[in-house]
XYZ file of C-alpha atoms in Angstrom:
762
model
C -91.759 1.606 -4.559
C -88.993 2.278 -6.995
C -88.533 5.931 -7.714
C -87.120 6.881 -11.063
C -84.049 8.823 -9.870
C -80.310 8.228 -10.243
C -79.686 7.517 -6.540
C -82.394 4.881 -6.344
C -81.160 3.297 -9.542
C -77.631 3.072 -8.094
C -78.906 1.296 -4.977
C -80.876 -1.172 -7.083
C -77.764 -1.981 -9.092
C -75.782 -2.620 -5.878
C -78.510 -4.963 -4.616
C -78.480 -6.934 -7.854
C -74.697 -7.259 -7.648
C -74.912 -8.548 -4.032
C -77.548 -11.127 -5.075
C -75.444 -12.286 -7.965
C -72.378 -12.617 -5.708
C -74.504 -14.316 -3.000
C -73.224 -11.983 -0.314
C -74.643 -11.549 3.178
C -78.376 -12.256 3.382
C -78.391 -13.462 -0.271
C -75.965 -16.313 0.476
C -77.010 -19.958 0.384
C -78.440 -21.568 3.514
C -80.432 -20.144 6.394
C -77.637 -17.816 7.649
C -77.218 -19.494 11.023
C -73.439 -19.304 10.714
C -73.632 -15.521 10.815
C -75.339 -15.353 14.196
C -72.892 -14.168 16.924
C -72.796 -16.254 20.100
C -72.551 -13.535 22.751
C -71.263 -14.645 26.163
C -72.686 -12.525 28.964
C -70.984 -14.253 31.922
C -67.502 -15.604 32.606
C -67.235 -18.670 34.801
C -63.782 -17.852 36.202
C -63.025 -14.140 35.725
C -59.568 -14.374 37.373
C -58.443 -17.186 35.086
C -59.940 -15.379 32.083
C -57.938 -12.207 32.868
C -54.709 -14.086 33.584
C -54.996 -16.101 30.354
C -54.532 -12.923 28.292
C -51.197 -12.130 30.047
C -51.934 -8.387 29.950
C -51.729 -8.311 26.159
C -54.055 -5.895 24.291
C -57.407 -7.443 23.285
C -59.467 -6.036 20.373
C -62.901 -4.795 21.458
C -65.880 -2.592 20.634
C -67.380 -0.267 23.259
C -71.125 -1.038 23.333
C -72.256 1.137 26.233
C -70.889 3.829 28.585
C -72.377 3.635 32.081
C -70.336 6.545 33.475
C -66.990 8.143 32.715
C -64.924 5.231 34.076
C -67.214 2.180 33.551
C -68.109 0.803 30.084
C -69.656 -2.302 28.509
C -67.292 -3.819 25.928
C -67.542 -6.644 23.394
C -64.269 -8.573 23.374
C -63.211 -9.975 20.024
C -63.039 -12.488 18.510
C -64.810 -14.586 21.197
C -67.726 -12.166 21.723
C -67.505 -11.837 25.490
C -69.691 -8.949 26.647
C -68.033 -7.666 29.835
C -68.191 -4.658 32.130
C -64.816 -2.911 32.198
C -63.844 -0.561 35.023
C -60.901 1.681 34.251
C -57.989 0.712 36.544
C -56.772 3.313 39.027
C -59.527 5.942 38.624
C -63.116 6.731 39.446
C -65.398 9.295 37.788
C -68.484 10.932 39.329
C -71.434 8.496 39.067
C -75.226 8.527 38.788
C -76.665 7.711 42.221
C -79.845 5.603 42.070
C -82.578 6.829 44.399
C -85.239 4.729 46.170
C -87.882 5.624 43.561
C -85.662 4.344 40.757
C -84.600 7.750 39.490
C -80.954 8.656 39.069
C -79.257 11.709 40.545
C -75.964 12.646 38.917
C -73.026 13.694 41.076
C -71.325 16.953 40.017
C -69.685 16.535 36.577
C -71.038 12.944 36.198
C -72.896 13.783 32.952
C -69.905 15.699 31.568
C -67.526 12.820 32.340
C -69.897 10.311 30.714
C -70.180 12.458 27.579
C -66.380 12.863 27.474
C -65.958 9.074 27.367
C -68.949 8.441 25.042
C -67.822 10.969 22.451
C -64.435 9.276 22.213
C -65.136 5.558 22.676
C -68.771 4.600 22.055
C -69.099 2.181 19.098
C -65.370 2.571 18.424
C -62.791 -0.139 17.793
C -60.340 -0.067 20.706
C -57.839 -2.284 22.497
C -58.219 -3.250 26.142
C -55.484 -4.483 28.509
C -57.181 -6.781 31.041
C -55.362 -6.165 34.346
C -57.464 -7.629 37.156
C -61.033 -8.450 38.122
C -63.534 -7.332 40.735
C -66.458 -9.790 41.074
C -67.758 -10.175 37.484
C -66.298 -6.835 36.459
C -62.952 -6.550 34.716
C -60.353 -3.933 35.615
C -58.486 -2.713 32.582
C -56.972 0.069 30.512
C -58.647 1.143 27.250
C -56.276 2.209 24.496
C -57.526 4.346 21.623
C -55.340 5.316 18.647
C -55.523 8.895 19.905
C -54.462 8.142 23.494
C -55.187 6.570 26.879
C -58.688 7.522 28.099
C -57.690 6.931 31.759
C -55.000 9.603 31.725
C -57.171 11.972 29.689
C -60.042 11.790 32.203
C -57.651 12.596 35.050
C -55.935 15.422 33.203
C -59.245 17.081 32.360
C -60.450 16.904 35.971
C -63.200 14.326 35.310
C -61.751 11.612 37.587
C -59.682 10.997 40.698
C -57.130 8.265 41.471
C -58.303 5.381 43.647
C -55.841 3.436 45.781
C -57.541 0.034 45.644
C -57.112 -0.405 41.890
C -54.174 1.855 41.002
C -51.786 -0.897 42.051
C -52.897 -3.100 39.111
C -52.477 -0.315 36.532
C -49.732 -1.599 34.234
C -48.686 1.602 32.499
C -47.169 3.387 35.504
C -49.132 4.656 38.501
C -46.905 7.750 38.594
C -48.414 8.864 35.253
C -51.900 8.799 36.778
C -50.752 10.734 39.851
C -49.050 13.301 37.597
C -52.204 13.716 35.487
C -54.324 14.147 38.629
C -51.805 16.656 40.022
C -52.037 18.599 36.733
C -55.812 18.948 37.150
C -55.522 19.830 40.854
C -53.025 22.611 40.242
C -55.369 24.152 37.637
C -58.526 23.422 39.694
C -60.284 21.771 36.790
C -63.895 20.520 37.190
C -64.120 18.202 40.215
C -61.075 20.007 41.678
C -62.562 23.501 41.368
C -62.511 23.977 45.188
C -59.229 22.142 45.738
C -56.722 23.568 48.260
C -53.278 21.917 48.436
C -52.287 20.536 51.894
C -49.175 22.753 51.894
C -50.738 25.777 50.210
C -50.111 27.983 53.253
C -46.401 27.141 53.477
C -43.570 29.138 51.929
C -41.395 27.264 49.449
C -38.473 27.264 51.909
C -40.734 25.542 54.464
C -41.980 22.948 51.958
C -38.549 21.678 50.940
C -35.359 21.997 52.963
C -32.195 20.224 54.077
C -31.733 19.534 57.785
C -29.546 17.519 60.136
C -31.118 14.632 62.063
C -30.565 15.002 65.812
C -32.930 12.390 67.272
C -35.219 9.515 66.271
C -38.568 9.379 68.095
C -39.867 5.808 68.217
C -40.108 4.683 64.598
C -42.056 7.244 62.618
C -40.692 10.636 63.633
C -37.369 12.456 63.805
C -36.102 15.710 65.300
C -34.044 17.766 62.846
C -31.911 20.875 63.185
C -32.620 23.509 60.549
C -29.987 25.789 59.034
C -31.397 28.560 61.240
C -30.441 26.531 64.333
C -34.071 25.799 65.269
C -35.299 22.279 66.003
C -38.341 20.747 64.292
C -40.126 17.412 64.702
C -40.889 15.692 61.407
C -43.273 12.718 61.124
C -42.818 10.311 58.216
C -45.849 10.634 55.931
C -48.475 7.900 55.619
C -46.779 5.220 57.732
C -47.683 3.719 61.092
C -44.997 2.358 63.451
C -45.307 -1.069 65.086
C -47.950 -1.194 67.805
C -49.464 -3.644 70.261
C -52.336 -5.662 68.853
C -55.248 -6.552 71.157
C -56.045 -5.426 74.687
C -54.678 -8.315 76.731
C -51.183 -8.518 75.309
C -49.654 -6.295 78.009
C -49.296 -7.140 81.698
C -51.424 -4.586 83.571
C -48.966 -4.517 86.508
C -45.965 -3.835 84.327
C -45.116 -0.387 83.022
C -45.115 -0.349 79.224
C -41.791 0.554 77.597
C -42.798 1.023 73.937
C -39.267 0.836 72.548
C -38.616 -2.609 74.032
C -42.078 -4.062 74.646
C -43.757 -3.405 71.287
C -42.642 -6.022 68.728
C -40.284 -4.626 66.056
C -40.329 -1.108 67.541
C -36.695 -1.436 68.639
C -35.626 -2.787 65.227
C -37.425 0.079 63.492
C -35.853 2.701 65.765
C -32.382 1.182 65.321
C -32.801 1.129 61.531
C -33.562 4.856 61.522
C -30.899 5.677 64.118
C -28.077 3.974 62.228
C -29.177 5.445 58.899
C -29.937 9.011 59.951
C -28.399 10.243 63.204
C -25.989 13.084 62.543
C -26.657 12.980 58.786
C -28.170 15.653 56.563
C -31.449 14.693 54.909
C -33.799 16.201 52.344
C -37.262 16.967 53.747
C -40.324 17.517 51.535
C -43.414 18.454 53.539
C -46.506 16.594 52.292
C -49.157 17.877 54.707
C -49.760 19.330 58.150
C -51.953 17.157 60.370
C -54.066 19.421 62.567
C -54.109 18.970 66.332
C -56.786 16.602 67.613
C -58.390 16.490 71.092
C -58.347 13.369 73.227
C -61.212 10.871 73.100
C -62.040 7.785 75.159
C -59.878 5.563 72.976
C -57.416 7.954 71.292
C -55.031 10.326 73.110
C -54.698 13.974 72.091
C -52.214 14.841 69.346
C -50.569 18.180 68.741
C -50.138 19.559 65.235
C -47.790 17.339 63.206
C -45.661 18.141 60.186
C -45.682 15.067 57.933
C -43.043 14.794 55.240
C -41.110 12.550 52.900
C -37.513 12.252 54.124
C -34.763 11.104 51.756
C -31.032 10.542 52.118
C -28.847 9.710 49.151
C -31.977 9.415 46.993
C -33.508 6.756 49.304
C -36.997 7.338 50.721
C -36.598 6.419 54.404
C -40.300 5.640 54.904
C -40.283 3.308 51.890
C -37.141 1.555 53.168
C -38.755 1.123 56.592
C -41.952 -0.324 55.095
C -40.053 -2.640 52.710
C -38.286 -4.217 55.711
C -41.611 -4.829 57.418
C -40.835 -2.341 60.211
C -43.860 -0.114 59.556
C -47.220 -0.320 57.809
C -48.951 2.040 55.375
C -51.957 4.048 56.559
C -55.159 3.605 54.514
C -57.133 6.761 53.773
C -60.620 7.746 52.726
C -60.710 8.287 48.978
C -61.270 12.032 49.370
C -58.456 12.429 51.947
C -55.654 14.214 50.129
C -53.378 14.452 53.159
C -50.970 11.651 52.297
C -47.417 11.000 51.174
C -46.378 12.291 47.763
C -44.934 8.783 47.232
C -47.967 6.881 48.517
C -48.020 4.353 45.665
C -44.368 3.444 46.275
C -45.203 2.882 49.961
C -48.070 0.544 49.030
C -45.811 -1.359 46.626
C -43.102 -1.655 49.309
C -45.653 -3.011 51.792
C -46.882 -5.552 49.231
C -43.281 -6.767 48.782
C -42.773 -7.009 52.540
C -45.978 -9.040 52.939
C -45.023 -11.332 50.048
C -41.530 -11.938 51.478
C -42.722 -12.252 55.089
C -40.540 -9.413 56.398
C -40.710 -8.024 59.923
C -44.275 -7.417 61.070
C -45.552 -9.711 58.307
C -43.296 -12.625 59.291
C -44.751 -15.905 60.477
C -41.758 -16.421 62.777
C -41.743 -15.771 66.495
C -41.765 -12.122 67.489
C -38.318 -10.926 68.711
C -38.233 -10.228 72.438
C -35.915 -7.626 74.000
C -35.312 -8.300 77.666
C -33.626 -5.058 78.692
C -32.875 -4.586 82.383
C -33.204 -0.998 83.595
C -30.844 -0.626 86.551
C -31.019 3.187 86.634
C -31.289 4.235 90.262
C -31.391 0.613 91.493
C -28.512 0.682 93.991
C -28.546 -3.051 94.692
C -28.397 -4.090 91.046
C -25.839 -1.368 90.286
C -23.510 -2.696 93.024
C -23.668 -6.187 91.543
C -23.028 -4.847 88.064
C -20.187 -2.421 88.924
C -17.254 -4.922 89.089
C -18.270 -6.403 85.759
C -18.239 -3.002 84.017
C -14.964 -1.995 85.696
C -13.225 -5.151 84.446
C -14.653 -4.686 80.939
C -12.599 -1.505 80.363
C -14.129 0.369 77.437
C -17.675 -0.801 76.696
C -19.808 0.075 73.699
C -23.005 1.988 74.444
C -25.778 4.040 72.843
C -26.862 7.325 74.460
C -30.631 7.020 74.910
C -31.314 10.260 76.771
C -29.464 13.368 77.951
C -30.675 14.725 81.311
C -28.019 17.456 81.551
C -24.562 18.275 80.272
C -22.938 15.538 82.368
C -25.820 13.147 83.157
C -26.982 10.633 80.548
C -28.947 7.428 80.144
C -27.076 4.714 78.239
C -28.069 1.435 76.637
C -25.329 -1.212 76.749
C -26.115 -3.608 73.862
C -23.682 -6.323 74.944
C -25.080 -6.378 78.480
C -28.672 -5.515 77.320
C -29.231 -3.058 80.142
C -29.961 0.635 80.725
C -27.823 2.658 83.134
C -27.596 6.259 84.319
C -24.105 7.571 83.636
C -22.346 10.602 85.144
C -19.280 12.134 83.494
C -16.224 11.919 85.707
C -13.664 14.635 86.390
C -15.851 17.680 85.752
C -18.281 19.991 87.500
C -21.082 20.877 85.069
C -23.626 23.684 85.713
C -26.685 22.233 87.443
C -29.950 22.461 85.478
C -33.372 23.568 86.704
C -35.145 21.075 88.990
C -38.765 20.628 90.018
C -38.818 19.942 93.747
C -41.965 19.426 95.884
C -43.606 22.826 96.194
C -40.699 24.645 94.589
C -38.916 25.105 91.262
C -35.140 25.377 91.583
C -33.625 27.531 88.869
C -30.742 26.213 86.830
C -27.220 27.577 87.047
C -25.886 29.813 84.243
C -24.972 27.921 81.059
C -26.676 24.697 82.227
C -28.976 24.717 79.175
C -26.036 25.381 76.832
C -24.127 22.450 78.336
C -27.144 20.155 77.939
C -27.635 21.227 74.323
C -23.916 20.731 73.576
C -23.996 17.181 74.949
C -27.253 16.388 73.122
C -25.933 17.532 69.759
C -22.710 15.619 70.220
C -23.792 12.246 71.633
C -27.598 11.735 71.704
C -28.434 8.355 70.095
C -24.817 8.006 68.955
C -22.641 4.952 69.482
C -20.051 5.757 72.163
C -17.506 4.027 74.395
C -17.598 4.289 78.172
C -15.122 3.517 80.956
C -16.874 2.954 84.290
C -14.756 3.873 87.337
C -17.211 3.954 90.239
C -20.811 4.654 91.276
C -22.583 7.067 93.595
C -24.997 6.386 96.442
C -28.017 6.600 94.130
C -26.813 3.765 91.890
C -25.529 5.999 89.064
C -22.310 4.952 87.365
C -19.427 7.429 87.081
C -16.799 7.312 84.359
C -15.493 8.588 81.050
C -17.387 8.742 77.761
C -15.642 8.785 74.374
C -17.261 9.832 71.109
C -15.238 9.336 67.895
C -12.025 9.200 69.932
C -12.748 12.398 71.895
C -13.354 12.526 75.658
C -16.689 14.251 76.363
C -15.493 15.576 79.740
C -12.502 17.245 78.060
C -14.740 18.677 75.313
C -17.120 20.246 77.837
C -14.179 21.836 79.686
C -12.622 22.942 76.397
C -15.845 24.756 75.408
C -16.034 26.509 78.791
C -19.198 24.616 79.767
C -17.663 22.771 82.745
C -14.875 23.102 85.294
C -12.367 20.451 86.309
C -13.352 18.656 89.535
C -10.667 17.766 92.079
C -11.538 14.060 91.731
C -9.923 14.138 88.270
C -6.430 14.310 89.809
C -6.100 10.539 90.040
C -7.211 10.050 86.441
C -5.028 9.529 83.385
C -7.056 12.309 81.701
C -6.103 14.915 84.324
C -3.438 16.632 82.186
C -5.804 16.880 79.217
C -8.509 18.370 81.440
C -6.130 20.935 82.978
C -4.814 21.929 79.566
C -8.366 22.370 78.217
C -9.401 24.361 81.298
C -6.390 26.655 81.038
C -7.189 27.399 77.395
C -10.856 28.086 78.297
C -9.814 30.434 81.122
C -7.712 32.501 78.737
C -10.699 32.979 76.414
C -12.849 34.168 79.371
C -16.066 32.797 77.926
C -19.203 31.213 79.455
C -18.391 29.747 82.897
C -15.045 31.610 82.858
C -16.528 34.943 81.691
C -15.630 36.625 85.023
C -12.370 34.771 85.613
C -9.516 36.848 87.063
C -6.064 35.310 86.865
C -4.372 35.132 90.246
C -0.737 36.337 90.410
C 1.668 33.513 91.099
C 5.043 33.937 92.751
C 7.615 32.692 90.327
C 9.971 30.082 91.675
C 13.081 29.698 89.545
C 13.320 26.110 88.415
C 16.325 24.133 89.570
C 17.597 22.230 86.574
C 18.357 18.602 87.175
C 21.441 17.256 85.608
C 20.667 13.988 83.948
C 22.938 11.706 82.069
C 21.940 11.673 78.405
C 20.633 8.302 77.276
C 20.833 7.433 73.597
C 18.409 4.726 72.471
C 17.897 5.169 68.752
C 14.982 3.425 67.072
C 14.273 3.109 63.328
C 11.520 5.409 61.992
C 10.200 6.464 58.597
C 9.863 10.234 58.052
C 6.557 11.016 56.273
C 6.032 14.788 56.584
C 7.987 17.994 57.321
C 6.009 21.033 58.537
C 6.699 24.710 57.849
C 7.925 25.251 61.436
C 10.513 22.437 61.058
C 8.543 19.856 63.013
C 8.265 16.447 61.406
C 6.058 13.342 61.528
C 7.391 9.792 61.578
C 6.038 6.252 61.513
C 7.470 3.481 63.681
C 9.159 0.978 61.335
C 8.183 -1.915 63.627
C 4.448 -1.307 63.091
C 4.758 -0.543 59.379
C 3.487 -3.953 58.243
C 0.424 -3.614 60.506
C -0.410 -0.285 58.871
C 0.019 -1.700 55.372
C -2.277 -4.632 56.190
C -4.902 -2.345 57.762
C -4.864 0.012 54.760
C -5.239 -2.890 52.329
C -8.175 -4.384 54.259
C -9.806 -0.968 54.685
C -9.628 -0.165 50.975
C -11.058 -3.576 50.074
C -13.918 -2.961 52.515
C -14.564 0.510 51.068
C -14.482 -0.875 47.518
C -17.183 -3.408 48.390
C -19.221 -0.930 50.471
C -18.432 2.530 49.067
C -19.660 5.501 51.122
C -22.694 7.377 49.759
C -21.400 10.660 48.373
C -22.608 13.595 50.431
C -24.146 11.472 53.207
C -21.272 12.132 55.650
C -21.540 15.290 57.771
C -18.029 16.093 59.119
C -17.654 17.285 62.709
C -14.514 18.803 64.208
C -12.409 16.288 66.117
C -13.977 13.108 64.724
C -12.146 10.441 62.784
C -13.109 9.735 59.181
C -11.790 8.440 55.861
C -10.554 10.898 53.240
C -9.767 10.433 49.547
C -6.275 11.791 48.805
C -5.163 13.197 45.428
C -3.906 9.727 44.440
C -7.531 8.480 44.525
C -6.925 6.231 47.560
C -8.724 6.381 50.931
C -6.759 7.129 54.142
C -7.626 7.525 57.801
C -7.971 11.167 58.858
C -9.240 13.503 61.567
C -11.455 16.533 60.929
C -9.702 19.659 62.275
C -12.023 22.395 61.041
C -15.239 22.706 59.014
C -15.517 26.017 57.153
C -18.300 24.798 54.850
C -19.299 21.540 53.112
C -16.860 22.501 50.343
C -13.969 23.310 52.731
C -13.141 20.748 55.398
C -9.655 20.766 56.988
C -8.406 17.218 57.617
C -5.253 15.746 59.152
C -4.048 12.354 57.880
C -3.374 10.579 61.164
C -1.027 7.934 59.728
C 1.134 10.285 57.635
C 1.030 13.719 59.274
C 0.022 15.809 56.252
C -2.955 18.149 56.113
C -5.406 18.965 53.333
C -8.597 20.938 52.631
C -11.272 18.767 50.993
C -14.986 18.941 50.116
C -17.211 16.756 52.296
C -18.034 14.645 49.221
C -14.491 13.206 49.456
C -14.991 12.172 53.084
C -16.764 9.248 54.692
C -17.354 7.645 58.079
C -14.423 5.567 59.375
C -15.528 1.900 59.587
C -15.249 0.686 63.225
C -13.093 -2.260 62.114
C -10.312 0.195 61.182
C -10.613 2.702 64.035
C -7.769 3.945 66.228
C -8.724 1.283 68.740
C -7.653 -1.380 66.277
C -4.440 0.438 65.319
C -3.513 3.810 66.887
C -2.627 6.770 64.672
C 0.796 5.998 63.189
C 2.083 9.528 62.527
C 3.873 10.994 65.586
C 5.011 14.619 65.726
C 8.563 15.551 66.828
C 10.842 18.588 66.820
C 14.635 18.842 66.547
C 16.363 19.085 69.928
C 19.093 21.650 70.707
C 18.421 23.888 67.697
C 16.648 27.198 67.244
C 14.442 27.645 64.164
C 14.981 30.967 62.322
C 12.195 33.548 62.728
C 12.855 35.027 59.298
C 10.479 33.413 56.799
C 13.024 33.071 53.947
C 15.684 31.602 56.225
C 13.195 29.173 57.739
C 12.067 28.110 54.245
C 15.703 27.348 53.318
C 16.052 25.123 56.392
C 12.777 23.314 55.711
C 13.692 22.743 52.047
C 17.033 21.258 53.098
C 15.376 18.860 55.561
C 12.760 17.830 52.976
C 15.500 17.004 50.469
C 17.528 15.045 53.026
C 15.044 12.975 55.040
C 11.441 13.122 53.774
C 10.175 9.633 52.810
C 13.390 8.032 54.079
C 14.238 5.795 57.033
C 16.159 7.406 59.926
C 17.153 6.681 63.517
C 15.421 8.680 66.275
C 16.304 9.310 69.931
C 14.081 11.283 72.341
C 16.197 13.875 74.187
C 13.525 15.639 76.254
C 9.770 16.277 76.385
C 7.943 19.579 75.967
C 4.360 20.850 76.040
C 3.921 20.646 72.269
C 5.827 17.498 71.273
C 8.979 15.501 72.156
C 12.345 16.972 71.081
C 14.648 14.461 69.426
C 17.887 13.965 67.593
C 17.725 12.283 64.216
C 20.398 10.283 62.404
C 20.671 9.111 58.812
C 20.115 5.342 58.762
C 23.153 4.609 56.566
C 25.860 7.095 57.623
C 24.626 7.644 61.219
C 25.228 11.341 60.628
C 23.240 13.758 62.847
C 20.606 15.562 60.753
C 20.352 18.551 63.139
C 24.127 18.885 63.301
C 24.218 18.975 59.524
C 21.736 21.883 59.515
C 23.962 23.780 61.944
C 27.085 23.142 59.856
C 25.283 24.464 56.798
C 24.413 27.659 58.703
C 20.668 27.050 58.345
C 19.804 27.048 62.092
C 21.250 28.104 65.437
C 22.077 25.931 68.455
C 21.891 25.831 72.213
C 24.573 23.281 73.409
C 28.344 22.999 73.180
C 28.701 20.395 70.447
C 26.306 22.321 68.300
C 27.950 25.658 69.239
C 31.287 24.392 67.941
C 29.622 23.516 64.654
C 28.041 26.989 64.670
C 31.418 28.680 65.164
C 32.744 26.672 62.237
C 29.861 27.941 60.071
C 30.489 31.539 61.225
C 34.183 31.301 60.374
C 33.318 30.070 56.909
C 30.629 32.799 56.594
C 27.981 30.267 55.466
C 24.365 31.345 54.817
C 23.208 33.104 58.033
C 26.768 34.134 58.833
C 27.684 35.576 55.438
C 27.684 39.107 56.997
C 29.448 38.027 60.165
C 27.867 37.730 63.641
C 24.849 39.961 63.157
C 23.668 39.387 66.722
C 26.361 41.643 68.211
C 24.432 44.710 67.053
C 21.028 43.316 67.993
C 20.217 43.748 64.328
C 16.504 42.986 64.442
C 16.143 43.675 60.765
C 17.647 40.254 60.134
C 14.773 38.628 61.975
C 16.761 37.102 64.829
C 17.137 37.862 68.500
C 19.350 36.408 71.143
C-alpha cells in the first residue's frame, strides 16, 4: 500500500527511524508499562482535596457536561474526577422521563463557551472543596479564569452554597456577575435591578439615627427633616425558637424576653444613636398580607448601613447577635455585602458567639412598675436617696412624659418632668378623641430628638397618684425642663418655686417671652409699678483667694481657675488624654449638638474638655473650653464625645467668669481694646488674688490683686486712665489721672460737654 510520492516516503522514513530507536510501540517488551492506571473513584474525597493544600494541580479536560461542570484527568496520578466550578452555576440540560435532554436557555451556548476554551487542553485546577464524589474547584487557563469569564459573559450566576470556598476572592465573582447584569447579557436579558426605580439620591444618602427598632431596623432623620425607617439588609434578629418556650399567661416583651434581643438592641443603640450614618439601599421589600402563621408586613426599605467604614449588619452578625437570611438562588433582593455577612456568621459560629454560644442564655428580669402605685411607693424612697441615677429613655409619650429604663435597678418607670407645664397631646378617650393643645406635637418631637434612647441622668423628687415618678432629667449636663421652657415649648409651673432650678427656669421663660414664639406667641407684657430699690449698706468683706487667670475677653471679663483644684485638673487631663490615645475617637462619627459637652482638639494638638455653643455646619462648630474660658470655631472632625469618666460630674468646669467691680468699661472700641491689651499683658496666665465684691445677673464682680505686690489690678487701670470708676477710692485715682491728662483725659474732662463723639456718656 505504499504510494510512490514524497509525503508517503517521508512517513516511511520516520517509521524506520522510530523502529531503529525502539520508540513507543517498537520498544522492547509487551508495552504494559505504558498503560495508564486510571482511577475513577476516590475513597476519601475530603482528605484527597485537603492533601493538595489548594495548590494548582496539572490536569487535562476530558469532557464538558455543561458550562460549569467538567470531567478532568488529574496528573500525574491519573484520577478522573468530576469538577464543579466553585461559586457559580450555568444553565443545565434537564433530563426528561423518556431519557431525552431539554436544555435550559443558554445551556448549549454556555457549554460551547467552556468546550471551545478548555476541552482537551492542559490546565491547572485548584481543588477547593468536595460535594459527594464531585470536586469543587477553580480551573486556571493561561488565558484567564474560566469562572470569572462565564459570569462576565452572562453564562452563569453566583451560587451562595459554594462561593464561600472560592479562594480567589468572592468579590471578583460578584463584580463579574454585576457587570453582566448591568449590560443584561444572555441569562440576564430580562434583569431589573431591585433599586432601578429609585433616584440616585434615594439609593445612597447620609442620615442621622434617631431610634433603634428591636435589632434589625433603625429610624433615621434625612437632611430634608423627614423620618424614614431603614431595615438592615439580609439579617434576621434574635427570635424565640419553638412554640412552648413562652408562658401563655404572660405578655411577651420581645426586647427582654427574646434571648439576645436586648444585647443586639443595646449594641446598635450605643453605636448609632445620634450619629450620622451612610445608607445604601439594596432593595425594597414589597408589602405582604397576613397569613395563618406570618403577620402582615408593610413595605420595607432594606439597606446596608455603615459608620466610619464599618458595616453595622456585619458587626452585629459577627458578634452572634443576628443571623443571615438564606435566599432562593434566583432571589436578587439581598444585601450588596451578602458574602461578608455569610463569612461573619461563619466566624461567629466557629467562635461560639451570642446566639451560637453553648452557654446559658442571658436572662433579663426587668420589672415594669409603670402605673403600679403600690410598687412605685415602695421604690420612691430608694430613688430619692440615690440622687442622680443613670437611665435610658425607652419611649417618649409627650414633651414631658417619658418611659425610662434604669439599668442599675433593672426596672422600667414612667417619668414626668418637674417644674413645667407642657402642652397636652391628643388623647383617645372612650367614644371621643380629645384634640391636643397647640405645640404639643412640636414639644414631643423636640424631646424625642433630644433624649430618645439616649443615656440620661434623673433626679426623682416625688410621684403622682397614678404611680408616675416626677423629677428632673439631665442630658449632657443640660436640664430638659429648662430646655423646653427656653424653646418656648413649655411654661414654668408654680411647683418649681421650691426647686434649686427655679431661677434657671424663670430666666429661660423670660427670654422665651421676649421672643414671643410658640406658646408665648400672643404674650402681652403686663406693666409693673416700679418700686425704687432701697440699697442696703453692708460692710465690705475682703476674703482673697488664689486664682490663675486663663482668659481675658473683649468686654474686659476674665476667666480664672481655682488654684486649690489645679492638681485635680492636671490629673484629669493626663488620664483623659491617655484614654483618648488608647481609644481615639472615629473621625467624623461625632455629631455635635448645641449645649452638649465634648472633647475638642486645640491648635497645640491636645484634647480638652469643651461645650458646643453653636453649630453653623459640620465645618463650623463654635466651642467653649470649659476649663480655660477661651472659645474657638472648629470642624466636627476635631471633636469627639466626652468619655463619661471625665465628665463635669467627676470634676466641674474649672473656668469661672468674673468682671471687675467698681469700674466702667469704655464704649469706644479703640479705648476698650487699649484696656484689654493692658490687662492681658499684666495678668493673663499669671496667679492673682480674687475677692468677690457683689453678684450680678451675668457674673460675679470682683477685685483682683497681683499675687506678689498685692496691688489692685482695677485700680491700676484707673490710674492709667484706661477705665472709669464708680466709688470714692477709685474716683480719687481718676482725678489723679485727669490732672495728669493720661489717655482718656488727654483733652480734659470731655464729659462736661456731653461729647458723645468720644464714645462715652455719664
